[in-house]
Short mmCIF file of C-alpha atoms and ligand atoms in Angstrom, two decimals:
data_model
loop_
_atom_site.label_atom_id
_atom_site.label_comp_id
_atom_site.label_asym_id
_atom_site.label_seq_id
_atom_site.Cartn_x
_atom_site.Cartn_y
_atom_site.Cartn_z
CA UNK A 207 15.72 -10.75 11.04
CA UNK A 208 15.97 -7.52 9.17
CA UNK A 209 12.55 -6.72 7.77
CA UNK A 210 12.54 -4.74 4.50
CA UNK A 211 9.10 -5.79 3.32
CA UNK A 212 6.89 -3.11 4.76
CA UNK A 213 5.38 -2.32 1.36
CA UNK A 214 3.72 -5.81 1.67
CA UNK A 215 2.72 -5.26 5.24
CA UNK A 216 4.37 -3.30 7.89
CA UNK A 217 6.20 -5.12 10.65
CA UNK A 218 6.57 -4.81 13.55
CA UNK A 219 3.47 -3.00 14.67
CA UNK A 220 3.55 -0.56 17.67
CA UNK A 221 2.86 -2.25 21.03
CA UNK A 222 -0.28 -0.11 21.36
CA UNK A 223 -1.75 -1.97 18.37
CA UNK A 224 -1.76 -5.42 19.84
CA UNK A 225 -2.64 -4.05 23.27
CA UNK A 226 -5.75 -2.36 21.87
CA UNK A 227 -6.71 -5.55 20.01
CA UNK A 228 -6.31 -7.58 23.21
CA UNK A 229 -8.35 -5.07 25.16
CA UNK A 230 -11.11 -5.12 22.50
CA UNK A 231 -11.20 -8.86 22.56
CA UNK A 232 -11.39 -9.07 26.36
CA UNK A 233 -13.54 -6.07 27.04
CA UNK A 234 -15.54 -5.32 23.97
CA UNK A 235 -15.74 -8.67 22.22
CA UNK A 236 -19.44 -8.37 21.29
CA UNK A 237 -20.65 -7.70 17.76
CA UNK A 238 -20.39 -3.95 17.09
CA UNK A 239 -23.72 -2.24 16.16
CA UNK A 240 -25.81 -5.37 16.39
CA UNK A 241 -27.14 -5.25 19.94
CA UNK A 242 -27.83 -2.67 22.59
CA UNK A 243 -26.02 -4.29 25.47
CA UNK A 244 -23.02 -2.70 27.10
CA UNK A 245 -20.29 -4.66 25.40
CA UNK A 246 -21.81 -4.30 21.91
CA UNK A 247 -22.09 -0.53 22.47
CA UNK A 248 -18.48 -0.48 23.58
CA UNK A 249 -17.39 -2.40 20.42
CA UNK A 250 -19.33 -0.14 18.22
CA UNK A 251 -17.74 2.94 19.99
CA UNK A 252 -14.29 1.55 19.30
CA UNK A 253 -15.03 0.99 15.64
CA UNK A 254 -16.45 4.54 15.20
CA UNK A 255 -13.56 6.15 17.07
CA UNK A 256 -11.18 4.60 14.59
CA UNK A 257 -13.40 5.82 11.78
CA UNK A 258 -13.19 9.33 13.25
CA UNK A 259 -9.49 9.24 13.53
CA UNK A 260 -9.03 8.13 9.93
CA UNK A 261 -11.46 10.90 8.85
CA UNK A 262 -9.26 13.47 10.60
CA UNK A 263 -6.14 12.05 9.00
CA UNK A 264 -7.55 12.33 5.43
CA UNK A 265 -9.48 15.49 6.10
CA UNK A 266 -12.85 13.77 5.54
CA UNK A 267 -15.66 15.96 6.80
CA UNK A 268 -18.03 13.21 7.98
CA UNK A 269 -16.47 10.07 9.30
CA UNK A 270 -19.41 7.87 8.22
CA UNK A 271 -18.19 8.48 4.59
CA UNK A 272 -15.39 5.99 5.38
CA UNK A 273 -16.40 2.23 5.11
CA UNK A 274 -14.17 -0.41 6.42
CA UNK A 275 -12.91 -3.13 4.22
CA UNK A 276 -10.53 -6.05 4.69
CA UNK A 277 -7.71 -4.45 2.71
CA UNK A 278 -6.95 -2.00 -0.10
CA UNK A 279 -7.99 -4.58 -2.72
CA UNK A 280 -11.47 -4.85 -1.36
CA UNK A 281 -11.78 -1.02 -1.18
CA UNK A 282 -10.58 -0.67 -4.80
CA UNK A 283 -12.99 -3.44 -5.97
CA UNK A 284 -15.84 -1.59 -4.30
CA UNK A 285 -14.85 1.73 -5.75
CA UNK A 286 -14.21 0.58 -9.21
CA UNK A 287 -17.02 -2.01 -9.73
CA UNK A 288 -19.34 0.11 -7.76
CA UNK A 289 -18.89 3.19 -9.93
CA UNK A 290 -17.96 2.18 -13.45
CA UNK A 291 -20.59 0.81 -15.92
CA UNK A 292 -20.41 -0.75 -19.40
CA UNK A 293 -19.99 1.89 -21.99
CA UNK A 294 -17.90 4.06 -19.67
CA UNK A 295 -14.24 4.93 -20.39
CA UNK A 296 -11.72 5.03 -17.56
CA UNK A 297 -8.15 6.24 -17.46
CA UNK A 298 -5.44 4.60 -15.38
CA UNK A 299 -1.60 4.49 -15.46
CA UNK A 300 0.79 1.91 -16.64
CA UNK A 301 2.28 1.55 -13.11
CA UNK A 302 -0.77 0.01 -11.37
CA UNK A 303 -1.04 -2.89 -8.97
CA UNK A 304 -3.26 -5.84 -9.91
CA UNK A 305 -5.82 -4.63 -7.39
CA UNK A 306 -6.50 -1.91 -9.97
CA UNK A 307 -5.66 -3.70 -13.19
CA UNK A 308 -7.58 -6.91 -12.53
CA UNK A 309 -10.93 -5.24 -11.69
CA UNK A 310 -10.41 -3.08 -14.75
CA UNK A 311 -9.56 -6.17 -16.90
CA UNK A 312 -12.77 -7.78 -15.65
CA UNK A 313 -14.85 -4.64 -16.46
CA UNK A 314 -13.19 -4.36 -19.94
CA UNK A 315 -14.79 -7.73 -20.63
CA UNK A 316 -18.21 -6.21 -19.61
CA UNK A 317 -17.87 -3.32 -22.21
CA UNK A 318 -15.84 -0.77 -20.21
CA UNK A 319 -13.07 1.01 -22.22
CA UNK A 320 -9.82 1.31 -20.34
CA UNK A 321 -6.87 3.51 -21.36
CA UNK A 322 -3.62 2.98 -19.58
CA UNK A 323 -1.45 6.09 -19.78
CA UNK A 324 2.18 5.09 -20.31
CA UNK A 325 4.61 6.15 -17.64
CA UNK A 326 8.36 6.78 -18.05
CA UNK A 327 10.35 3.58 -18.61
CA UNK A 328 13.17 5.09 -16.48
CA UNK A 329 11.36 6.57 -13.53
CA UNK A 330 7.70 5.36 -13.63
CA UNK A 331 6.62 8.98 -13.65
CA UNK A 332 3.42 10.15 -15.43
CA UNK A 333 2.88 13.38 -17.34
CA UNK A 334 -0.36 15.27 -16.70
CA UNK A 335 -0.60 16.30 -20.37
CA UNK A 336 -0.56 12.50 -21.30
CA UNK A 337 -3.62 12.00 -19.07
CA UNK A 338 -5.33 15.08 -20.43
CA UNK A 339 -4.81 13.93 -24.02
CA UNK A 340 -6.73 10.66 -23.53
CA UNK A 341 -9.90 12.16 -21.99
CA UNK A 342 -13.01 11.40 -24.07
CA UNK A 343 -16.66 12.43 -23.98
CA UNK A 344 -17.52 9.07 -22.25
CA UNK A 345 -14.62 9.18 -19.75
CA UNK A 346 -16.02 8.55 -16.26
CA UNK A 347 -13.04 8.33 -13.94
CA UNK A 348 -9.34 8.52 -13.44
CA UNK A 349 -8.03 5.62 -11.31
CA UNK A 350 -4.46 5.91 -10.06
CA UNK A 351 -2.00 4.75 -7.52
CA UNK A 352 -0.50 7.47 -5.27
CA UNK A 353 2.83 5.69 -5.37
CA UNK A 354 4.11 2.76 -7.25
CA UNK A 355 4.68 -0.38 -5.14
CA UNK A 356 7.66 -1.29 -7.42
CA UNK A 357 9.71 1.89 -7.81
CA UNK A 358 8.05 4.07 -5.11
CA UNK A 359 7.47 6.75 -7.72
CA UNK A 360 4.85 9.26 -6.56
CA UNK A 361 2.16 10.27 -8.90
CA UNK A 362 1.14 14.04 -8.98
CA UNK A 363 -2.09 13.34 -7.24
CA UNK A 364 -3.08 16.88 -6.57
CA UNK A 365 -2.62 17.96 -10.14
CA UNK A 366 -4.54 14.91 -11.35
CA UNK A 367 -7.30 15.65 -8.94
CA UNK A 368 -7.54 19.14 -10.41
CA UNK A 369 -7.58 17.76 -14.00
CA UNK A 370 -10.36 15.24 -12.98
CA UNK A 371 -12.45 18.00 -11.42
CA UNK A 372 -12.05 20.36 -14.37
CA UNK A 373 -13.24 17.58 -16.75
CA UNK A 374 -16.07 16.30 -14.55
CA UNK A 375 -14.40 12.98 -13.92
CA UNK A 376 -14.45 10.93 -10.74
CA UNK A 377 -11.02 10.45 -9.11
CA UNK A 378 -10.24 7.19 -7.47
CA UNK A 379 -6.89 6.96 -5.61
CA UNK A 380 -5.12 3.86 -4.52
CA UNK A 381 -3.21 4.92 -1.41
CA UNK A 382 -1.75 1.51 -0.56
CA UNK A 383 1.79 2.75 -0.50
CA UNK A 384 1.18 6.25 0.94
CA UNK A 385 -1.56 6.22 3.62
CA UNK A 386 0.19 6.80 6.89
CA UNK A 387 3.38 8.21 5.47
CA UNK A 388 2.34 10.96 3.10
CA UNK A 389 -0.28 13.67 3.66
CA UNK A 390 -3.48 12.85 2.05
CA UNK A 391 -6.33 15.55 1.98
CA UNK A 392 -9.26 14.24 0.07
CA UNK A 393 -10.77 17.81 -0.20
CA UNK A 394 -7.66 19.60 -1.31
CA UNK A 395 -6.70 16.78 -3.64
CA UNK A 396 -10.32 16.44 -5.12
CA UNK A 397 -10.35 12.73 -4.32
CA UNK A 398 -13.81 11.10 -4.73
CA UNK A 399 -12.82 7.64 -3.62
CA UNK A 400 -9.72 6.92 -1.56
CA UNK A 401 -8.76 3.26 -1.03
CA UNK A 402 -6.34 2.49 1.73
CA UNK A 403 -4.94 -0.54 3.62
CA UNK A 404 -4.82 -0.40 7.35
CA UNK A 405 -1.90 -2.83 7.50
CA UNK A 406 0.88 -1.09 5.60
CA UNK A 407 2.14 2.39 6.66
CA UNK A 408 -0.87 3.02 8.76
CA UNK A 409 0.70 0.29 10.98
CA UNK A 410 -2.55 -1.54 11.85
CA UNK A 411 -3.09 -5.30 11.67
CA UNK A 412 -3.72 -7.28 8.41
CA UNK A 413 -7.47 -7.66 7.69
CA UNK A 414 -8.03 -3.86 7.85
CA UNK A 415 -8.49 -1.22 5.27
CA UNK A 416 -11.12 1.16 4.04
CA UNK A 417 -12.75 3.29 1.33
CA UNK A 418 -13.52 6.96 1.65
CA UNK A 419 -16.57 7.72 -0.54
CA UNK A 420 -17.38 11.42 -1.26
CA UNK A 421 -20.73 12.47 0.19
CA UNK A 422 -23.58 12.09 -2.39
CA UNK A 423 -21.73 9.45 -4.40
CA UNK A 424 -23.65 6.33 -4.59
CA UNK A 425 -21.88 3.01 -5.45
CA UNK A 426 -23.33 -0.47 -6.10
CA UNK A 427 -22.28 -2.26 -2.98
CA UNK A 428 -19.97 -5.37 -3.28
CA UNK A 429 -21.96 -7.15 -0.58
CA UNK A 430 -25.63 -7.08 0.41
CA UNK A 431 -26.79 -8.26 3.78
CA UNK A 432 -27.32 -7.47 7.48
CA UNK A 433 -26.11 -4.10 8.72
CA UNK A 434 -27.63 -4.01 12.18
CA UNK A 435 -30.03 -1.20 11.31
CA UNK A 436 -33.11 -0.89 9.18
CA UNK A 437 -33.49 -4.71 9.27
CA UNK A 438 -37.14 -4.55 8.22
CA UNK A 439 -36.29 -3.06 4.80
CA UNK A 440 -35.80 -5.57 1.86
CA UNK A 441 -33.22 -3.47 0.02
CA UNK A 442 -29.70 -2.54 1.08
CA UNK A 443 -30.06 0.58 3.22
CA UNK A 444 -28.77 3.81 1.73
CA UNK A 445 -27.19 4.90 4.98
CA UNK A 446 -23.55 5.39 5.54
CA UNK A 447 -21.43 3.57 6.42
CA UNK A 448 -23.89 0.58 6.59
CA UNK A 449 -24.48 0.52 2.82
CA UNK A 450 -21.02 -0.89 2.25
CA UNK A 451 -20.43 -2.71 5.51
CA UNK A 452 -22.70 -5.70 5.52
CA UNK A 453 -21.72 -8.42 7.89
CA UNK A 454 -19.74 -8.27 11.08
CA UNK A 455 -16.67 -5.97 10.76
CA UNK A 456 -13.20 -6.80 11.92
CA UNK A 457 -13.59 -4.95 15.28
CA UNK A 458 -10.47 -6.37 16.86
CA UNK A 459 -8.40 -5.38 13.83
CA UNK A 460 -10.15 -1.97 13.68
CA UNK A 461 -9.33 -1.42 17.39
CA UNK A 462 -5.70 -2.10 16.49
CA UNK A 463 -5.93 0.30 13.58
CA UNK A 464 -7.27 3.00 15.81
CA UNK A 465 -4.43 2.66 18.17
CA UNK A 466 -1.99 2.70 15.21
CA UNK A 467 -3.42 5.99 13.86
CA UNK A 468 -3.06 7.51 17.35
CA UNK A 469 0.55 6.33 17.48
CA UNK A 470 1.13 7.90 14.04
CA UNK A 471 -0.24 11.16 15.14
CA UNK A 472 1.84 11.07 18.35
CA UNK A 473 5.08 10.38 16.52
CA UNK A 474 4.14 12.55 13.58
CA UNK A 475 3.68 11.50 9.96
CA UNK A 476 6.24 14.10 8.74
CA UNK A 477 8.85 12.74 11.03
CA UNK A 478 8.22 9.23 10.01
CA UNK A 479 8.28 10.07 6.38
CA UNK A 480 11.49 12.06 6.65
CA UNK A 481 13.17 9.26 8.53
CA UNK A 482 12.01 6.51 6.17
CA UNK A 483 13.27 8.67 3.20
CA UNK A 484 16.60 9.16 5.03
CA UNK A 485 16.92 5.39 5.15
CA UNK A 486 16.04 5.27 1.48
CA UNK A 487 18.74 7.81 0.72
CA UNK A 488 21.34 5.96 2.62
CA UNK A 489 20.51 2.89 0.58
CA UNK A 490 20.43 4.81 -2.79
CA UNK A 491 23.78 6.54 -2.00
CA UNK A 492 25.41 3.39 -0.69
CA UNK A 493 24.46 1.30 -3.66
CA UNK A 494 26.21 3.62 -5.97
CA UNK A 495 29.46 2.24 -4.59
CA UNK A 496 28.56 -1.34 -5.39
CA UNK A 497 29.48 -2.31 -8.82
CA UNK A 498 26.70 -4.17 -10.62
CA UNK A 499 23.71 -2.85 -8.67
CA UNK A 500 21.11 -1.20 -10.83
CA UNK A 501 18.37 0.76 -9.22
CA UNK A 502 15.05 1.06 -11.07
CA UNK A 503 13.04 4.30 -10.75
CA UNK A 504 14.00 7.66 -9.42
CA UNK A 505 17.60 7.74 -8.20
CA UNK A 506 16.99 10.40 -5.46
CA UNK A 507 14.47 10.69 -2.61
CA UNK A 508 12.46 13.52 -4.20
CA UNK A 509 9.19 12.30 -5.72
CA UNK A 510 9.37 8.78 -4.25
CA UNK A 511 8.12 6.60 -1.43
CA UNK A 512 10.55 4.47 0.68
CA UNK A 513 10.39 1.58 -1.75
CA UNK A 514 13.43 0.67 -3.82
CA UNK A 515 13.78 -2.00 -6.46
CA UNK A 516 17.00 -3.18 -7.94
CA UNK A 517 18.96 -5.96 -9.57
CA UNK A 518 22.55 -7.19 -9.35
CA UNK A 519 24.32 -7.81 -12.66
CA UNK A 520 25.11 -11.40 -13.37
CA UNK A 521 22.84 -12.76 -10.55
CA UNK A 522 19.30 -13.92 -11.14
CA UNK A 523 16.71 -12.11 -9.02
CA UNK A 524 15.46 -15.26 -7.27
CA UNK A 525 19.06 -16.20 -6.45
CA UNK A 526 19.67 -12.82 -4.76
CA UNK A 527 16.47 -13.02 -2.76
CA UNK A 528 17.36 -16.55 -1.65
CA UNK A 529 20.77 -15.36 -0.45
CA UNK A 530 19.33 -12.30 1.36
CA UNK A 531 16.68 -14.47 3.04
CA UNK A 532 18.63 -17.65 3.81
CA UNK A 533 22.23 -16.46 4.22
CA UNK A 534 21.71 -12.97 5.56
CA UNK A 535 18.30 -13.16 7.21
CA UNK A 536 17.06 -10.07 5.33
CA UNK A 537 13.30 -10.22 4.51
CA UNK A 538 12.47 -8.48 1.23
CA UNK A 539 10.25 -9.09 -1.74
CA UNK A 540 11.52 -10.25 -5.14
CA UNK A 541 9.43 -11.02 -8.19
CA UNK A 542 6.85 -8.87 -10.01
CA UNK A 543 5.12 -7.58 -6.84
CA UNK A 544 1.45 -8.12 -8.19
CA UNK A 545 2.27 -5.34 -10.63
CA UNK A 546 2.95 -6.75 -14.09
CA UNK A 547 2.03 -3.45 -15.81
CA UNK A 548 4.64 -1.63 -13.81
CA UNK A 549 7.28 -4.22 -14.68
CA UNK A 550 6.21 -4.07 -18.44
CA UNK A 551 6.78 -0.26 -18.22
CA UNK A 552 10.23 -0.72 -16.69
CA UNK A 553 11.03 -3.62 -19.02
CA UNK A 554 11.57 -6.02 -16.12
CA UNK A 555 8.70 -8.49 -16.48
CA UNK A 556 11.02 -11.38 -17.35
CA UNK A 557 13.96 -10.43 -15.21
CA UNK A 558 11.87 -9.33 -12.23
CA UNK A 559 13.25 -7.15 -9.46
CA UNK A 560 14.38 -7.31 -5.79
CA UNK A 561 12.43 -4.88 -3.55
CA UNK A 562 13.48 -3.28 -0.27
CA UNK A 563 10.76 -1.22 1.58
CA UNK A 564 11.60 0.61 4.78
CA UNK A 565 9.68 1.40 7.86
CA UNK A 566 10.53 3.81 10.69
CA UNK A 567 11.28 0.81 12.86
CA UNK A 568 14.36 0.07 10.68
CA UNK A 569 17.69 1.51 11.69
CA UNK A 570 20.51 2.88 9.59
CA UNK A 571 22.84 0.00 10.59
CA UNK A 572 20.32 -2.40 9.02
CA UNK A 573 20.77 -0.54 5.73
CA UNK A 574 24.57 -0.56 6.02
CA UNK A 575 24.56 -4.28 6.81
CA UNK A 576 22.32 -4.96 3.78
CA UNK A 577 24.66 -2.89 1.62
CA UNK A 578 27.58 -4.98 2.78
CA UNK A 579 25.66 -8.14 2.02
CA UNK A 580 24.80 -6.90 -1.43
CA UNK A 581 28.45 -5.92 -2.10
CA UNK A 582 29.43 -9.58 -1.21
CA UNK A 583 26.76 -10.93 -3.48
CA UNK A 584 27.71 -8.65 -6.30
CA UNK A 585 31.43 -9.64 -5.77
CA UNK A 586 30.48 -13.27 -6.20
CA UNK A 587 31.56 -14.11 -2.73
CA UNK A 588 28.38 -15.94 -1.61
CA UNK A 589 27.15 -19.39 -2.53
CA UNK A 590 23.52 -19.68 -3.51
CA UNK A 591 21.55 -21.73 -0.94
CA UNK A 592 18.88 -24.22 -2.07
CA UNK A 593 15.64 -22.22 -2.48
CA UNK A 594 12.00 -22.48 -3.53
CA UNK A 595 10.95 -19.49 -5.65
CA UNK A 596 7.29 -20.15 -5.49
CA UNK A 597 6.70 -17.33 -2.92
CA UNK A 598 8.38 -14.75 -5.04
CA UNK A 599 5.88 -13.52 -7.51
C1 PLP B 1295 -0.08 -0.10 -4.87
C2 PLP B 1295 -0.84 -1.15 -4.21
N1 PLP B 1295 -2.16 -1.22 -4.40
C3 PLP B 1295 -2.95 -2.14 -3.80
C4 PLP B 1295 -2.40 -3.11 -2.95
C5 PLP B 1295 -3.25 -4.07 -2.33
O1 PLP B 1295 -3.26 -3.90 -0.93
P1 PLP B 1295 -3.91 -5.06 0.05
O2 PLP B 1295 -2.86 -6.08 0.25
O3 PLP B 1295 -4.23 -4.24 1.33
O4 PLP B 1295 -5.10 -5.43 -0.62
C6 PLP B 1295 -0.95 -3.06 -2.82
C7 PLP B 1295 -0.31 -4.04 -1.97
O5 PLP B 1295 0.80 -4.27 -1.88
C8 PLP B 1295 -0.23 -2.07 -3.37
O6 PLP B 1295 1.11 -1.97 -3.19
#
């Protein structure tokens, strides 16, 4: 199978990831931070080593400012619901994933005002001056994706961070499509809360993610419960990272994530990004020779992540996805990608889009093969197999 669905979750994972998980399960399978025996201490050590490596990756000064979560969605829920209160105004973009828009929708029903800054219909880009223009006296935060999961469009995070700081606003960044492939420096970018999945470009297993919380910033926890420390105290301890990590953490997954970050550092994030963008360029350039393919978003590799969405004229999106999957064994994602606002921005909510997302485990020949398949589909040479579209949404 050719796997072009790394924006959903990356696959394959480096061998070191499952090896670290196996080791943790066999040698450090106790509950991290809950007991003083040798194996519990070892498990805790593994969890905290991963925390430290993530802190180094994002230039976080104190690793305990990172709390582990199940995924980016949980991290975003903690950041957004933990910070924003009725009466507050927040600013977001029209290119967000449902893991931002749905918590904001929920909060809007509790009296939070939400402004969605419109992005370009052609490219998905946002203008700083459009964000600046909607800041109000009760504005509390800017909440924004680093890169669209539909078009790959990068948001100017550093400039937005500066704008947030100048106006005394908190800055929450959804790094679901960038953590592990683009440089993220929470200090340089003035990021107060950084939500990231462990299982996409960070190459860790599913069930991992985290939230960086700037020191001194106190959120309402999503969960209250056992933390392994200060058990005699009735209220949720105000100690990091315990405050937001009630319950047993996914130590096996976190062990795998630690090995993944080590792998990324060894290979080099710059090298990985450049290679993934090279694959993206091959695809973008090759698609220009196929009559009927329409690319949505930026047509070049500058200002984008390695995620590309497109349609083929005269072919319904679910049909193309079915042919790719069933006839050509190419795994991709078709539909609205949990990002209806982004599709409304692009004008593709009804039509939907086919998305290819590349990882550094892909090779150029896979891109060329896919281009040939798309040419055959566009040329009307391929019969549509029977398919069930319920998974494409
Ligand atoms: C931009 C964006 N934000 C958030 C998420 C949610 O990530 P997770 O599946 O880790 O909750 C995704 C997942 O695809 C995403 O692309």
